[in-house]
mmCIF file of C-alpha atoms in Angstrom:
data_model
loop_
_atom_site.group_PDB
_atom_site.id
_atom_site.type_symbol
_atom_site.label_atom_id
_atom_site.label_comp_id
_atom_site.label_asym_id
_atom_site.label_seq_id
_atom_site.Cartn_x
_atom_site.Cartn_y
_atom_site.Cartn_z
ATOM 1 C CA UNK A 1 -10.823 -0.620 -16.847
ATOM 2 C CA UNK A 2 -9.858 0.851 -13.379
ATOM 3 C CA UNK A 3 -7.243 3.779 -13.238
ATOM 4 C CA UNK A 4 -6.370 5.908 -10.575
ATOM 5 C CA UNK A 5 -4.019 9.175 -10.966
ATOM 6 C CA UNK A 6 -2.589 11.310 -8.495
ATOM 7 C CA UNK A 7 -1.833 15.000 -8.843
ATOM 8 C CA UNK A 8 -0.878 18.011 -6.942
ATOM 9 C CA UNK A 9 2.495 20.031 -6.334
ATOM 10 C CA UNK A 10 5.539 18.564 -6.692
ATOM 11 C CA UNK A 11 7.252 20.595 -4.195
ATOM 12 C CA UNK A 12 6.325 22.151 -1.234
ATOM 13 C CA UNK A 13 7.981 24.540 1.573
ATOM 14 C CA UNK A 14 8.282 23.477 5.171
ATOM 15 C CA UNK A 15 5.154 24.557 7.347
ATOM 16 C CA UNK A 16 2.734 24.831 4.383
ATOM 17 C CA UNK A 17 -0.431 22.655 3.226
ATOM 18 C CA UNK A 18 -0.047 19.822 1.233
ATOM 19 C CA UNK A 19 -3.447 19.344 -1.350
ATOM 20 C CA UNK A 20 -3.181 15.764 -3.374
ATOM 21 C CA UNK A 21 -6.085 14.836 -5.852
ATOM 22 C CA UNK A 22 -6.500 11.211 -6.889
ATOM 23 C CA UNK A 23 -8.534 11.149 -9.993
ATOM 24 C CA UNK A 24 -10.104 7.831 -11.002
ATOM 25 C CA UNK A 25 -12.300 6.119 -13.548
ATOM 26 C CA UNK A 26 -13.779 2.623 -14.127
ATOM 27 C CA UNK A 27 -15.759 2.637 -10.731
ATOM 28 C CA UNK A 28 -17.840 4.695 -8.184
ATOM 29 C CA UNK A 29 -17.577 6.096 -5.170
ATOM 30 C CA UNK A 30 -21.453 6.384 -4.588
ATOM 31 C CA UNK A 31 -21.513 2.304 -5.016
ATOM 32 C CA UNK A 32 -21.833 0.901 -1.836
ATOM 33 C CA UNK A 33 -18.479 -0.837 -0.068
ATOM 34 C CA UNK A 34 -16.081 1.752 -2.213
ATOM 35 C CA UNK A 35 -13.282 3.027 -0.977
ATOM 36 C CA UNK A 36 -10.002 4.691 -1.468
ATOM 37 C CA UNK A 37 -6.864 4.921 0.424
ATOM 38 C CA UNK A 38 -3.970 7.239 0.060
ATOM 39 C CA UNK A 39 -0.305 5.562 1.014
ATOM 40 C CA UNK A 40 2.645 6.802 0.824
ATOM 41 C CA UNK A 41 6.209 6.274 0.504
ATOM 42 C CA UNK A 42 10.011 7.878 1.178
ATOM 43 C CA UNK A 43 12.710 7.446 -0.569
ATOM 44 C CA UNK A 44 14.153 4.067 -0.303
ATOM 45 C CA UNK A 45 11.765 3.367 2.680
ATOM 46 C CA UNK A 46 8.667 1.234 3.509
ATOM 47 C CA UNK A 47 5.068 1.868 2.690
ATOM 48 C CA UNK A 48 2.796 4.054 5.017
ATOM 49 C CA UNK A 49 -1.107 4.154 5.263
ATOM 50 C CA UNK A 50 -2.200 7.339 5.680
ATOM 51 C CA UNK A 51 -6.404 7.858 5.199
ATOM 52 C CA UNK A 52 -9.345 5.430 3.604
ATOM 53 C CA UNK A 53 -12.556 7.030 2.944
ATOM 54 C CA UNK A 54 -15.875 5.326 2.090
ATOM 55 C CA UNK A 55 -18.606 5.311 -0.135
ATOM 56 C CA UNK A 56 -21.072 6.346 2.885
ATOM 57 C CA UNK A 57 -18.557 9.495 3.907
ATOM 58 C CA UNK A 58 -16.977 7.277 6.858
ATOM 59 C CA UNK A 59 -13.206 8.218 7.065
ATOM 60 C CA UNK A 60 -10.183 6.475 8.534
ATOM 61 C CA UNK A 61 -7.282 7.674 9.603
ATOM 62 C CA UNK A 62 -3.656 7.191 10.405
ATOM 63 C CA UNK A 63 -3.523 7.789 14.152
ATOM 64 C CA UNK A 64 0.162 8.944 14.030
ATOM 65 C CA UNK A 65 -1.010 11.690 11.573
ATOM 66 C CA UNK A 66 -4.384 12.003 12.004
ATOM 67 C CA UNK A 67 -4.158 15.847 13.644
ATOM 68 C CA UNK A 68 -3.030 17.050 9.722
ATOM 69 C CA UNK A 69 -4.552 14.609 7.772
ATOM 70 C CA UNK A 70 -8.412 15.189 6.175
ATOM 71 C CA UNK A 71 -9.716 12.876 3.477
ATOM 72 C CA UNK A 72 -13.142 14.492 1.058
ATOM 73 C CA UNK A 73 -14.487 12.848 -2.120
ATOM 74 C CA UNK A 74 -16.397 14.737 -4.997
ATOM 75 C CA UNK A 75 -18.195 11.666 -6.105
ATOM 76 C CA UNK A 76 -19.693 13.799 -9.293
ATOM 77 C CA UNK A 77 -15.723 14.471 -10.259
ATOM 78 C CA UNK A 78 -14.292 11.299 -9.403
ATOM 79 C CA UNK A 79 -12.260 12.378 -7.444
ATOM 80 C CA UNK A 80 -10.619 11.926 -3.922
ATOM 81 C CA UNK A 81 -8.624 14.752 -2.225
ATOM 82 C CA UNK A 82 -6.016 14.719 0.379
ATOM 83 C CA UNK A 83 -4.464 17.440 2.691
ATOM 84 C CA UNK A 84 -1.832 17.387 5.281
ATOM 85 C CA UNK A 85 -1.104 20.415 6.976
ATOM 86 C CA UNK A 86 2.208 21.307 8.449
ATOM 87 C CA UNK A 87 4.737 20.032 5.831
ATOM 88 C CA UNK A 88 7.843 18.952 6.679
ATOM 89 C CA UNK A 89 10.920 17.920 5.378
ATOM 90 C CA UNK A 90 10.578 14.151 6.650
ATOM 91 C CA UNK A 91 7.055 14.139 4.690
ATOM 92 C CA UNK A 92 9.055 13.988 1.627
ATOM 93 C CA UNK A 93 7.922 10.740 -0.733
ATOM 94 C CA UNK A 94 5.601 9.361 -3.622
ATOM 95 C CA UNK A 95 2.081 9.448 -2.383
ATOM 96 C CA UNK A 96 0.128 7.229 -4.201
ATOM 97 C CA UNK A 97 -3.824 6.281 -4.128
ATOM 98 C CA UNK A 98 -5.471 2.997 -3.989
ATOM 99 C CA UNK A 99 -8.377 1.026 -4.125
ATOM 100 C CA UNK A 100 -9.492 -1.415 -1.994
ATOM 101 C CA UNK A 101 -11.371 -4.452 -2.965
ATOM 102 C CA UNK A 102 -11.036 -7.139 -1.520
ATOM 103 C CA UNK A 103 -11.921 -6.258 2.190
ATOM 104 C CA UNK A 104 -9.246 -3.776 2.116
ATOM 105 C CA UNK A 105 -5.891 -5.415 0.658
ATOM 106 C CA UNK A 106 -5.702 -2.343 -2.398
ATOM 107 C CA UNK A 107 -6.101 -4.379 -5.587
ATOM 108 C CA UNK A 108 -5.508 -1.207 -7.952
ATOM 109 C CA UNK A 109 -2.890 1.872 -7.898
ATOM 110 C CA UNK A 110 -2.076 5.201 -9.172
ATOM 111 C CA UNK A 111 1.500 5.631 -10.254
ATOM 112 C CA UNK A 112 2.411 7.811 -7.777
ATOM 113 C CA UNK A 113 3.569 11.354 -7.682
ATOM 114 C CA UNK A 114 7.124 12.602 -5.545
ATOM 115 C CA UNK A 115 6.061 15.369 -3.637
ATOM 116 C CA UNK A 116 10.073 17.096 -2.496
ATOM 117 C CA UNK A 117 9.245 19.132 0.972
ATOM 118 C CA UNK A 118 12.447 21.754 0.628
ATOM 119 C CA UNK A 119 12.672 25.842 1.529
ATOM 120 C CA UNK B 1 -1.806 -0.012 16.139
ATOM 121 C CA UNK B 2 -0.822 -3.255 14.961
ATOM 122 C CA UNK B 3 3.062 -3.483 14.067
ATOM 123 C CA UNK B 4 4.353 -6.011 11.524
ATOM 124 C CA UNK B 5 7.766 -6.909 11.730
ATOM 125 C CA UNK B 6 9.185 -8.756 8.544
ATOM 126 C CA UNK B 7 12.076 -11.408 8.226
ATOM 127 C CA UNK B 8 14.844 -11.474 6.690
ATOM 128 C CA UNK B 9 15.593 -8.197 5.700
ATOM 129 C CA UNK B 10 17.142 -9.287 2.731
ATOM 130 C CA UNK B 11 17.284 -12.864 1.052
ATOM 131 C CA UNK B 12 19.464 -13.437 -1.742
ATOM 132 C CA UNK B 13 18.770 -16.467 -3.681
ATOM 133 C CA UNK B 14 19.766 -17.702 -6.974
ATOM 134 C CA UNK B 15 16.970 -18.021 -9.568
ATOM 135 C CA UNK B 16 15.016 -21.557 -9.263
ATOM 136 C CA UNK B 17 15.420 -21.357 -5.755
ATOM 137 C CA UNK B 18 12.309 -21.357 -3.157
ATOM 138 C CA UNK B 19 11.940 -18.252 -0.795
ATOM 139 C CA UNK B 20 10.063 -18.165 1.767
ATOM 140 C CA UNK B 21 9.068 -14.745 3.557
ATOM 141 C CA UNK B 22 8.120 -14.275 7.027
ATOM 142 C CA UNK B 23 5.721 -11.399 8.306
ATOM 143 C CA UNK B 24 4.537 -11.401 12.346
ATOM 144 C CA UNK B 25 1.985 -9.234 14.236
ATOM 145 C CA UNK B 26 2.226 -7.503 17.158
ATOM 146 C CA UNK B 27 -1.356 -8.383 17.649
ATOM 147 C CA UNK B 28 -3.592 -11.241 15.875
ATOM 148 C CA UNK B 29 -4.945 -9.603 12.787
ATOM 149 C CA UNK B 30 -8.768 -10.307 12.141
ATOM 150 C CA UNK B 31 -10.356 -12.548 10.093
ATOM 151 C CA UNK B 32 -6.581 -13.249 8.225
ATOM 152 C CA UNK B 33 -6.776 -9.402 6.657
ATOM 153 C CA UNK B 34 -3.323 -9.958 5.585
ATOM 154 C CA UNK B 35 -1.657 -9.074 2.175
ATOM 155 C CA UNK B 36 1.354 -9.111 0.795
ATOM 156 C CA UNK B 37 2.765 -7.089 -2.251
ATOM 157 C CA UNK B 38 5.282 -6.756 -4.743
ATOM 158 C CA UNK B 39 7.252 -3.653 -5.836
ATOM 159 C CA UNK B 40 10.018 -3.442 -8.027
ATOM 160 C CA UNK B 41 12.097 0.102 -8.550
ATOM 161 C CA UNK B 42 9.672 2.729 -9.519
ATOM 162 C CA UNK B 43 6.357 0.965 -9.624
ATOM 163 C CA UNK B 44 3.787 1.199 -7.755
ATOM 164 C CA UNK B 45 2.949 -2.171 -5.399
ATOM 165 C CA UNK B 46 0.663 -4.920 -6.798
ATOM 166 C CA UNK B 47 -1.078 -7.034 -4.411
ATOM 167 C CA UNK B 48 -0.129 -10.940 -4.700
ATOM 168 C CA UNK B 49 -2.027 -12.300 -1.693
ATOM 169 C CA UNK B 50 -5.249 -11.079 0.286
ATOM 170 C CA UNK B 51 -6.923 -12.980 3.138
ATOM 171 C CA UNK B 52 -3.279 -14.296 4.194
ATOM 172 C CA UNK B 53 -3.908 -17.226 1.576
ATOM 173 C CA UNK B 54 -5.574 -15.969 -1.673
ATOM 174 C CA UNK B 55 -3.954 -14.961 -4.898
ATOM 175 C CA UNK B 56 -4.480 -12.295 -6.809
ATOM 176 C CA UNK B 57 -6.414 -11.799 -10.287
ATOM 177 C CA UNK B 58 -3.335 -13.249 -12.865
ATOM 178 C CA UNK B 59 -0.968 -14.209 -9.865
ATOM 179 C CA UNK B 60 0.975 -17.052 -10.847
ATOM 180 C CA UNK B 61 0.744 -20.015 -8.681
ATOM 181 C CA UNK B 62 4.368 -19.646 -7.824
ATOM 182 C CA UNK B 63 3.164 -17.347 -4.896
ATOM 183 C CA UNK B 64 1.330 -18.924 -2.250
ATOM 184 C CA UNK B 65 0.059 -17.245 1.219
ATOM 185 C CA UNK B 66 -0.421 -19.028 4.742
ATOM 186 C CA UNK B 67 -0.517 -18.138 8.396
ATOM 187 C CA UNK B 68 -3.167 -17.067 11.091
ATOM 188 C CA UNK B 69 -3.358 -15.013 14.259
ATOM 189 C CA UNK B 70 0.088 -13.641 14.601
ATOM 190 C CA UNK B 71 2.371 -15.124 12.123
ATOM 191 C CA UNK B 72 2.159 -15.563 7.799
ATOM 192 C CA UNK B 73 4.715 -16.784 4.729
ATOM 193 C CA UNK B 74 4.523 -16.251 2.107
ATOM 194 C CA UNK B 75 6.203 -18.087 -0.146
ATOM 195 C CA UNK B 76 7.521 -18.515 -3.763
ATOM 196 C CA UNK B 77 8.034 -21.612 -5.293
ATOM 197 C CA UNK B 78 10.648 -21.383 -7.724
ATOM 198 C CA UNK B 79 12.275 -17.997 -8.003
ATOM 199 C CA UNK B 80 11.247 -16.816 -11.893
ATOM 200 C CA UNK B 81 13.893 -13.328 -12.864
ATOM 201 C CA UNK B 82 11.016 -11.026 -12.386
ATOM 202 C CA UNK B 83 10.221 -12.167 -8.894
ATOM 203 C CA UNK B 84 13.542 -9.705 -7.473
ATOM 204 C CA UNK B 85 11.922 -7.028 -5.988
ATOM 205 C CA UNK B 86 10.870 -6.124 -2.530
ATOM 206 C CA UNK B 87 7.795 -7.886 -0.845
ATOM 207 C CA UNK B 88 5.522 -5.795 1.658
ATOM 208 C CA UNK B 89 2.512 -7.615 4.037
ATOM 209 C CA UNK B 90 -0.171 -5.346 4.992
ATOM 210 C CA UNK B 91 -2.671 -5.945 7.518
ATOM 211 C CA UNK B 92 -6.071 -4.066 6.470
ATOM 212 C CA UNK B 93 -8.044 -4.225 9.887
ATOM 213 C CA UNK B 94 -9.835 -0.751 11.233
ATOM 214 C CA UNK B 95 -5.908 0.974 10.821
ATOM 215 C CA UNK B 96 -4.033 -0.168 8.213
ATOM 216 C CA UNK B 97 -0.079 -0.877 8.296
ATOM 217 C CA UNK B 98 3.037 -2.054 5.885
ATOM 218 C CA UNK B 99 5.674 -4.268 7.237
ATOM 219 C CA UNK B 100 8.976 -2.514 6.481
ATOM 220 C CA UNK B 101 10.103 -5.043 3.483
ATOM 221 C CA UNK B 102 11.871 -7.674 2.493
ATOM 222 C CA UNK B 103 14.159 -7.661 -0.439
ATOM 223 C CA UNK B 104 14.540 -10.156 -2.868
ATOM 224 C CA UNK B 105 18.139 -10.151 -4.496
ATOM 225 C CA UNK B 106 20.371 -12.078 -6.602
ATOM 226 C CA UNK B 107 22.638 -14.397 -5.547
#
């Protein structure tokens, strides 16, 4: 069974780091063609890719964000970790993480977590 | 970046009813790496379609995919209650992006 969980702060103050972990199970990211995308979402607004990495280290990016984005993966954890740099209050919305199957459409999700960027 | 613009905003049909959702590319999206997902209020999405015309593991066969190059439907047959939500394609090329949405409501 695949499951993917996100985790990190739940609020965060302008100008500060944002650090998300996606924990997972029922796969690997050491088996070749793996992946895992983080997307996220604002309130009552559209979805928004933000960063894909691989099972071979290659990373992808959001070009609109890509200066505060950096994807890693602890492959003996299970785990994929986010951070975006330079919070702001327009960054506020549920971040979820994904997995990719099927050449990249993301077949399996995390439930999300509401990260609130406030003073 | 490729931009995909989705039509109607909203579409309010009764249930029974056939919908049929339009998504279109700024640019033609390779090899048909377009899906399309559902999301209803505080769920995460769950992919329907990949490859503009495949279904999903336990899709029902209500939902059906088309489209090439620039334009894709998607389209559902008869409107079942649990189909009101709000639809999202995706192209998955080198960048990934989300249409903005379209909303399935009530009439």
């Amino acid at each position: 069974q695949i499951t993917l969980k996100e985790s990190g702060p739940t609020l965060v103050k302008p100008t500060q780091t944002l650090t998300l972990t996606c924990t997972f199970s029922g796969f690997s990211l050491s088996t070749s063609g793996v992946g895992v995308g983080w997307i996220r979402q604002p309130p009552g607004k559209a979805l928004e890719w933000l960063a894909l990495i691989y099972w071979d280290d290659d990373k992808r990016y959001s070009p609109s964000l890509k200066s505060r984005l950096t994807i890693t993966k602890d492959t003996s954890k299970n785990q994929v970790v986010l951070t975006m740099t330079n919070m702001d209050p327009v960054d506020t919305a549920t971040y979820y993480c994904a997995l990719p199957l099927r050449g990249g459409a993301f077949d399996y999700w995390g439930q999300g977590t509401l990260v609130t960027v406030s003073s | 970046e490729i931009v995909l613009t989705q039509s109607p905003g909203t579409l309010s049909l009764s249930p029974g009813e056939r919908a049929t959702l339009s998504c279109r590319a700024s640019q033609s999206v390779s090899s048909s790496y377009l899906a399309w997902y559902q999301q209803k209020p505080g769920q995460a999405p769950r992919l329907l379609i990949y490859g503009a015309s495949s279904r999903a593991t336990g899709i029902p066969d209500r939902f059906s995919g088309s489209g090439s190059g620039t334009d894709f439907t998607l389209t559902i047959s008869r409107l079942e209650p649990e189909d009101f939500a709000v639809y999202y394609c995706q192209q998955y090329g080198s960048s990934p992006t989300f249409g903005q949405g379209t909303k399935v409501e009530i009439k």
